[in-house]
Amino acid sequence: MGLRVVTIDDVARMAAELPEVTEGERHGNLTWFVAGKAFAWVRPFSKADLKRFGPTTPPEGPIVAVRLADLADKEAVLSAGPRGFFTIPHFDGYAAVLIQLEKAGKNAVREAMVDAWLASAPQHLADEYLSAE
């Protein structure tokens, strides 16, 4: 029995469980929003991204980007080293990380989705969510 891989459908369900989330598209990619602000999105690699990988094989499978509160949070997440979490040069200076769903654990992805939502939600909504938890 192997571990079940997290899918885009799983990510969509995780997003839908959070208050006032809408699903849409941005730049042609599936994106989840709270109060009109994107907090997670499917992030395939562009040709420029692939070129920057050079001889290194890029992570395979579906990739999801999640917003973080700030660059310190980004450094903390990357330093903690959760399986499947990474960044690329395109995200330098931007408070977000990428998640290779085939490698990441479901609990880590769920936690990242909640953190991304909290970083993007209006303060009153985030406070209501946290007080209900």
Coordinates of N, CA, C and O in Angstrom, one line a residue:
M1 N 0.8 -1.2 0.0 CA 0.0 0.0 0.0 C 0.9 1.2 0.0 O 1.6 1.5 1.0
G2 N 0.8 2.1 -1.0 CA 1.5 3.3 -1.1 C 0.7 4.5 -0.6 O -0.5 4.4 -0.4
L3 N 1.4 5.6 -0.4 CA 0.7 6.8 0.0 C 0.0 7.3 -1.2 O 0.5 7.3 -2.3
R4 N -1.2 7.9 -1.0 CA -2.0 8.5 -2.1 C -1.4 9.9 -2.4 O -1.1 10.6 -1.5
V5 N -1.2 10.1 -3.7 CA -0.7 11.4 -4.2 C -1.8 12.5 -4.1 O -2.9 12.2 -4.4
V6 N -1.4 13.6 -3.6 CA -2.3 14.8 -3.6 C -2.6 15.2 -5.0 O -1.6 15.3 -5.8
T7 N -3.8 15.5 -5.4 CA -4.2 15.9 -6.7 C -4.7 17.3 -6.7 O -5.0 17.9 -5.7
I8 N -4.8 17.9 -7.9 CA -5.4 19.2 -8.1 C -6.9 19.2 -7.5 O -7.3 20.2 -6.9
D9 N -7.6 18.1 -7.7 CA -8.9 18.0 -7.1 C -8.9 18.1 -5.6 O -9.8 18.7 -5.0
D10 N -7.9 17.5 -5.0 CA -7.7 17.6 -3.5 C -7.5 19.0 -3.1 O -8.1 19.5 -2.2
V11 N -6.7 19.7 -3.9 CA -6.4 21.1 -3.6 C -7.6 21.9 -3.7 O -7.9 22.8 -2.9
A12 N -8.4 21.7 -4.8 CA -9.7 22.4 -5.0 C -10.6 22.2 -3.8 O -11.3 23.1 -3.3
R13 N -10.7 20.9 -3.3 CA -11.6 20.6 -2.1 C -11.0 21.4 -0.9 O -11.8 21.9 -0.1
M14 N -9.7 21.4 -0.7 CA -9.2 22.1 0.5 C -9.5 23.5 0.4 O -9.9 24.2 1.4
A15 N -9.4 24.1 -0.8 CA -9.7 25.6 -0.9 C -11.2 25.8 -0.7 O -11.6 26.8 0.0
A16 N -12.0 24.9 -1.2 CA -13.5 25.1 -1.1 C -14.0 25.0 0.4 O -15.0 25.5 0.8
E17 N -13.2 24.4 1.2 CA -13.5 24.2 2.7 C -13.3 25.5 3.4 O -13.7 25.7 4.6
L18 N -12.6 26.5 2.8 CA -12.2 27.7 3.5 C -13.3 28.8 3.2 O -13.9 28.7 2.1
P19 N -13.6 29.7 4.1 CA -14.6 30.7 3.9 C -14.4 31.6 2.7 O -13.3 32.1 2.5
E20 N -15.5 31.9 2.0 CA -15.6 32.9 0.9 C -14.6 32.7 -0.2 O -14.1 33.7 -0.8
V21 N -14.2 31.4 -0.5 CA -13.3 31.2 -1.6 C -14.1 31.1 -2.9 O -15.1 30.5 -3.0
T22 N -13.5 31.6 -3.9 CA -14.0 31.5 -5.3 C -12.9 30.8 -6.1 O -11.7 31.0 -5.8
E23 N -13.3 30.1 -7.1 CA -12.4 29.4 -8.0 C -12.5 30.1 -9.4 O -13.6 30.4 -9.8
G24 N -11.4 30.4 -10.0 CA -11.5 31.0 -11.3 C -10.2 30.7 -12.0 O -9.4 29.8 -11.7
E25 N -9.9 31.6 -13.0 CA -8.7 31.5 -13.8 C -7.9 32.8 -13.8 O -8.5 33.9 -13.7
R26 N -6.6 32.7 -13.7 CA -5.7 33.8 -13.9 C -4.6 33.4 -14.8 O -4.0 32.3 -14.5
H27 N -4.3 34.1 -15.8 CA -3.3 33.8 -16.7 C -3.5 32.4 -17.3 O -2.5 31.6 -17.6
G28 N -4.7 32.0 -17.4 CA -5.1 30.7 -18.0 C -4.9 29.5 -17.1 O -5.1 28.4 -17.5
N29 N -4.6 29.8 -15.8 CA -4.4 28.7 -14.8 C -5.5 28.8 -13.7 O -5.9 29.8 -13.3
L30 N -5.9 27.6 -13.3 CA -6.8 27.5 -12.2 C -6.3 28.2 -11.0 O -5.1 28.0 -10.6
T31 N -7.1 29.1 -10.4 CA -6.7 29.9 -9.3 C -7.8 30.0 -8.2 O -9.0 30.0 -8.6
W32 N -7.4 30.0 -6.9 CA -8.4 30.2 -5.9 C -8.2 31.6 -5.2 O -7.0 32.0 -5.0
F33 N -9.3 32.2 -5.0 CA -9.3 33.6 -4.5 C -10.1 33.7 -3.2 O -11.0 33.0 -3.0
V34 N -9.7 34.7 -2.4 CA -10.5 35.1 -1.2 C -10.6 36.6 -1.3 O -9.5 37.3 -1.5
A35 N -11.8 37.2 -1.3 CA -12.0 38.6 -1.4 C -11.3 39.2 -2.6 O -10.7 40.3 -2.6
G36 N -11.3 38.5 -3.7 CA -10.7 38.9 -5.0 C -9.2 38.8 -5.1 O -8.6 39.1 -6.0
K37 N -8.6 38.2 -4.0 CA -7.1 38.1 -4.0 C -6.7 36.6 -4.1 O -7.2 35.8 -3.4
A38 N -5.9 36.4 -5.1 CA -5.4 35.0 -5.3 C -4.5 34.5 -4.2 O -3.6 35.3 -3.7
F39 N -4.8 33.3 -3.7 CA -4.0 32.8 -2.6 C -3.3 31.5 -3.0 O -2.3 31.0 -2.4
A40 N -3.8 30.8 -4.0 CA -3.2 29.6 -4.5 C -3.6 29.4 -6.0 O -4.7 29.8 -6.4
W41 N -2.7 28.8 -6.8 CA -2.9 28.7 -8.2 C -2.1 27.5 -8.7 O -1.0 27.3 -8.2
V42 N -2.6 26.9 -9.8 CA -1.8 25.9 -10.5 C -0.7 26.7 -11.3 O -1.0 27.7 -11.9
R43 N 0.5 26.2 -11.2 CA 1.6 27.0 -11.7 C 2.5 26.1 -12.6 O 3.6 25.6 -12.2
P44 N 2.1 25.8 -13.9 CA 3.0 25.1 -14.7 C 4.3 25.9 -15.0 O 4.3 27.2 -14.9
F45 N 5.3 25.3 -15.4 CA 6.6 26.0 -15.7 C 6.5 26.6 -17.1 O 6.0 26.0 -18.1
S46 N 6.9 27.8 -17.2 CA 7.0 28.5 -18.5 C 8.3 28.0 -19.3 O 9.1 27.4 -18.7
K47 N 8.4 28.4 -20.5 CA 9.6 28.1 -21.3 C 10.8 28.7 -20.6 O 11.9 28.0 -20.5
A48 N 10.7 29.9 -20.1 CA 11.8 30.6 -19.4 C 12.2 29.8 -18.1 O 13.4 29.7 -17.8
D49 N 11.2 29.3 -17.4 CA 11.4 28.6 -16.2 C 12.2 27.3 -16.5 O 13.2 27.0 -15.9
L50 N 11.8 26.6 -17.6 CA 12.4 25.4 -18.0 C 13.9 25.6 -18.4 O 14.8 24.8 -18.1
K51 N 14.1 26.7 -19.1 CA 15.4 27.1 -19.5 C 16.3 27.3 -18.3 O 17.5 26.9 -18.3
R52 N 15.8 28.0 -17.3 CA 16.6 28.2 -16.1 C 17.0 27.0 -15.3 O 18.0 27.0 -14.6
F53 N 16.2 25.9 -15.5 CA 16.6 24.6 -14.9 C 17.9 24.0 -15.5 O 18.6 23.2 -14.9
G54 N 18.2 24.5 -16.7 CA 19.4 24.0 -17.4 C 19.4 22.5 -17.5 O 18.4 21.9 -17.9
P55 N 20.5 21.8 -17.1 CA 20.6 20.4 -17.2 C 19.8 19.6 -16.1 O 19.6 18.4 -16.2
T56 N 19.3 20.4 -15.1 CA 18.6 19.8 -14.0 C 17.2 19.5 -14.4 O 16.5 20.3 -15.1
T57 N 16.7 18.3 -14.1 CA 15.3 17.9 -14.4 C 14.4 18.7 -13.5 O 14.5 18.6 -12.3
P58 N 13.4 19.4 -14.1 CA 12.5 20.2 -13.3 C 11.5 19.2 -12.5 O 11.3 18.1 -13.0
P59 N 10.9 19.6 -11.4 CA 9.9 18.8 -10.7 C 8.8 18.4 -11.7 O 8.4 19.3 -12.5
E60 N 8.3 17.2 -11.6 CA 7.3 16.7 -12.5 C 5.9 16.8 -11.8 O 5.8 16.9 -10.6
G61 N 4.9 16.6 -12.6 CA 3.6 16.5 -12.1 C 3.0 17.9 -11.9 O 3.6 18.9 -12.1
P62 N 1.8 17.9 -11.3 CA 1.1 19.2 -11.1 C 1.9 20.0 -10.0 O 2.3 19.4 -9.0
I63 N 2.0 21.3 -10.2 CA 2.6 22.2 -9.3 C 1.6 23.3 -8.9 O 0.9 23.8 -9.8
V64 N 1.5 23.5 -7.6 CA 0.6 24.6 -7.1 C 1.5 25.6 -6.4 O 2.4 25.3 -5.6
A65 N 1.2 26.9 -6.6 CA 1.9 28.0 -5.9 C 0.9 28.4 -4.8 O -0.3 28.5 -5.0
V66 N 1.5 28.8 -3.7 CA 0.7 29.3 -2.6 C 1.4 30.6 -2.0 O 2.6 30.7 -1.9
R67 N 0.5 31.6 -1.8 CA 1.0 32.9 -1.3 C 1.4 32.7 0.2 O 0.8 31.9 0.9
L68 N 2.3 33.5 0.6 CA 2.7 33.5 2.1 C 2.6 34.9 2.6 O 2.5 35.9 1.8
A69 N 2.6 35.1 3.9 CA 2.4 36.4 4.5 C 3.5 37.4 4.1 O 3.3 38.5 3.8
D70 N 4.8 36.9 4.1 CA 5.9 37.7 3.7 C 7.1 36.8 3.4 O 7.1 35.6 3.5
L71 N 8.2 37.5 3.1 CA 9.4 36.8 2.7 C 10.0 36.0 3.9 O 10.7 34.9 3.7
A72 N 9.8 36.5 5.1 CA 10.3 35.7 6.3 C 9.6 34.4 6.4 O 10.2 33.4 6.7
D73 N 8.3 34.4 6.1 CA 7.5 33.1 6.1 C 8.0 32.2 5.0 O 8.1 31.0 5.2
K74 N 8.3 32.8 3.9 CA 8.9 32.0 2.8 C 10.2 31.3 3.2 O 10.3 30.1 3.0
E75 N 11.1 32.0 3.8 CA 12.3 31.5 4.2 C 12.1 30.4 5.3 O 12.8 29.4 5.3
A76 N 11.1 30.6 6.2 CA 10.8 29.7 7.2 C 10.3 28.4 6.6 O 10.7 27.3 7.0
V77 N 9.4 28.5 5.7 CA 8.9 27.3 5.0 C 10.0 26.5 4.3 O 10.1 25.3 4.5
L78 N 10.8 27.2 3.5 CA 11.8 26.5 2.8 C 12.9 26.0 3.7 O 13.4 24.9 3.4
S79 N 13.2 26.6 4.8 CA 14.2 26.1 5.8 C 13.7 24.9 6.5 O 14.5 24.0 6.8
A80 N 12.4 24.8 6.7 CA 11.8 23.6 7.4 C 11.9 22.4 6.5 O 11.9 21.3 6.9
G81 N 11.9 22.7 5.1 CA 12.2 21.6 4.2 C 11.1 20.6 4.0 O 11.4 19.4 3.8
P82 N 9.8 21.0 4.0 CA 8.8 20.0 3.8 C 8.9 19.4 2.4 O 9.3 20.1 1.4
R83 N 8.7 18.1 2.3 CA 8.8 17.4 1.0 C 7.9 18.0 0.0 O 6.8 18.3 0.2
G84 N 8.5 18.3 -1.2 CA 7.8 18.8 -2.3 C 7.7 20.3 -2.4 O 7.2 20.8 -3.4
F85 N 8.1 21.0 -1.4 CA 8.0 22.5 -1.4 C 9.4 23.1 -1.9 O 10.4 22.6 -1.5
F86 N 9.3 24.1 -2.8 CA 10.5 24.6 -3.4 C 10.2 26.0 -4.0 O 9.0 26.5 -3.9
T87 N 11.2 26.6 -4.5 CA 11.0 27.9 -5.2 C 11.8 27.9 -6.5 O 12.6 26.9 -6.7
I88 N 11.6 28.8 -7.3 CA 12.4 29.0 -8.6 C 12.8 30.5 -8.7 O 12.2 31.3 -8.0
P89 N 13.8 30.8 -9.5 CA 14.2 32.2 -9.7 C 13.1 33.2 -10.0 O 13.1 34.3 -9.5
H90 N 12.1 32.7 -10.7 CA 10.9 33.6 -11.0 C 10.3 34.2 -9.7 O 9.7 35.2 -9.7
F91 N 10.3 33.4 -8.7 CA 9.7 33.7 -7.4 C 10.6 34.5 -6.4 O 10.2 34.7 -5.3
D92 N 11.8 34.8 -6.9 CA 12.8 35.5 -6.0 C 12.1 36.8 -5.6 O 11.6 37.6 -6.5
G93 N 12.1 37.2 -4.3 CA 11.6 38.4 -3.9 C 10.1 38.4 -3.8 O 9.5 39.5 -3.5
Y94 N 9.4 37.3 -4.0 CA 8.0 37.2 -4.0 C 7.6 36.2 -2.9 O 8.1 35.1 -2.8
A95 N 6.6 36.6 -2.1 CA 6.2 35.8 -0.9 C 5.3 34.7 -1.3 O 4.1 34.7 -1.1
A96 N 5.8 33.6 -2.0 CA 5.1 32.5 -2.4 C 6.1 31.3 -2.6 O 7.3 31.5 -2.8
V97 N 5.6 30.1 -2.4 CA 6.4 28.9 -2.7 C 5.6 28.0 -3.6 O 4.4 28.2 -3.8
L98 N 6.3 27.1 -4.2 CA 5.7 26.1 -5.1 C 5.6 24.8 -4.4 O 6.5 24.5 -3.6
I99 N 4.6 24.0 -4.7 CA 4.4 22.7 -4.2 C 4.3 21.6 -5.3 O 3.4 21.7 -6.1
Q100 N 5.2 20.7 -5.3 CA 5.1 19.5 -6.2 C 4.2 18.5 -5.6 O 4.5 17.8 -4.6
L101 N 2.9 18.5 -6.0 CA 1.9 17.7 -5.4 C 2.3 16.2 -5.3 O 1.9 15.5 -4.3
E102 N 3.0 15.7 -6.3 CA 3.4 14.2 -6.2 C 4.3 13.9 -5.1 O 4.4 12.7 -4.6
K103 N 5.0 14.9 -4.5 CA 5.9 14.7 -3.4 C 5.4 15.1 -2.1 O 5.9 14.6 -1.0
A104 N 4.5 16.1 -2.0 CA 4.1 16.7 -0.8 C 3.0 15.8 -0.1 O 2.3 15.1 -0.7
G105 N 3.0 15.9 1.2 CA 2.0 15.2 2.0 C 0.7 16.0 2.1 O 0.7 17.2 2.0
K106 N -0.4 15.3 2.2 CA -1.7 15.9 2.2 C -1.8 16.9 3.3 O -2.3 18.0 3.2
N107 N -1.3 16.6 4.5 CA -1.4 17.5 5.7 C -0.6 18.8 5.4 O -1.0 19.9 5.8
A108 N 0.6 18.6 4.8 CA 1.4 19.8 4.5 C 0.8 20.7 3.5 O 0.8 21.9 3.6
V109 N 0.1 20.1 2.5 CA -0.6 20.9 1.5 C -1.7 21.6 2.1 O -2.0 22.8 1.9
R110 N -2.5 20.9 2.9 CA -3.7 21.5 3.6 C -3.2 22.7 4.5 O -3.8 23.8 4.4
E111 N -2.1 22.5 5.2 CA -1.6 23.6 6.1 C -1.2 24.8 5.2 O -1.4 25.9 5.6
A112 N -0.5 24.5 4.1 CA -0.1 25.6 3.2 C -1.2 26.3 2.6 O -1.2 27.5 2.5
M113 N -2.3 25.6 2.3 CA -3.5 26.2 1.7 C -4.1 27.2 2.8 O -4.5 28.3 2.5
V114 N -4.2 26.7 4.0 CA -4.8 27.5 5.1 C -3.9 28.7 5.3 O -4.5 29.9 5.4
D115 N -2.6 28.5 5.4 CA -1.7 29.7 5.6 C -1.8 30.7 4.5 O -1.8 31.9 4.7
A116 N -1.9 30.2 3.3 CA -2.0 31.1 2.1 C -3.4 31.9 2.2 O -3.4 33.1 1.9
W117 N -4.4 31.2 2.5 CA -5.7 31.8 2.7 C -5.6 32.9 3.8 O -6.1 34.0 3.6
L118 N -5.1 32.6 4.9 CA -4.9 33.5 6.0 C -4.1 34.8 5.6 O -4.4 35.9 6.0
A119 N -3.1 34.5 4.8 CA -2.2 35.6 4.3 C -3.0 36.6 3.4 O -2.5 37.7 3.2
S120 N -4.0 36.1 2.8 CA -4.7 36.8 1.7 C -6.1 37.3 2.1 O -6.6 38.3 1.5
A121 N -6.7 36.7 3.1 CA -8.1 37.0 3.5 C -8.1 38.4 4.3 O -7.1 38.8 4.9
P122 N -9.2 39.1 4.2 CA -9.4 40.3 5.0 C -9.2 40.0 6.5 O -9.6 38.9 6.9
Q123 N -8.7 40.9 7.2 CA -8.4 40.6 8.6 C -9.6 40.1 9.4 O -9.5 39.1 10.2
H124 N -10.7 40.7 9.2 CA -11.9 40.3 10.0 C -12.3 38.8 9.7 O -12.7 38.1 10.6
L125 N -12.1 38.4 8.4 CA -12.5 37.1 8.0 C -11.5 36.1 8.6 O -11.8 35.0 9.1
A126 N -10.2 36.4 8.5 CA -9.1 35.6 9.1 C -9.3 35.4 10.6 O -9.2 34.3 11.2
D127 N -9.7 36.5 11.3 CA -9.9 36.5 12.7 C -11.1 35.6 13.1 O -11.1 34.8 14.0
E128 N -12.2 35.7 12.3 CA -13.4 34.8 12.5 C -13.0 33.3 12.3 O -13.4 32.5 13.1
Y129 N -12.2 33.1 11.3 CA -11.8 31.7 11.0 C -11.0 31.1 12.1 O -11.2 30.0 12.6
L130 N -10.0 31.9 12.6 CA -9.1 31.5 13.6 C -9.8 31.3 15.0 O -9.5 30.4 15.7
S131 N -10.8 32.1 15.3 CA -11.5 32.0 16.5 C -12.5 30.8 16.5 O -12.8 30.2 17.5
A132 N -12.9 30.4 15.3 CA -13.8 29.2 15.2 C -13.0 27.9 15.2 O -13.6 26.8 15.5
E133 N -11.7 27.9 15.0 CA -10.9 26.7 14.9 C -10.6 26.2 16.3 O -10.4 26.6 17.3

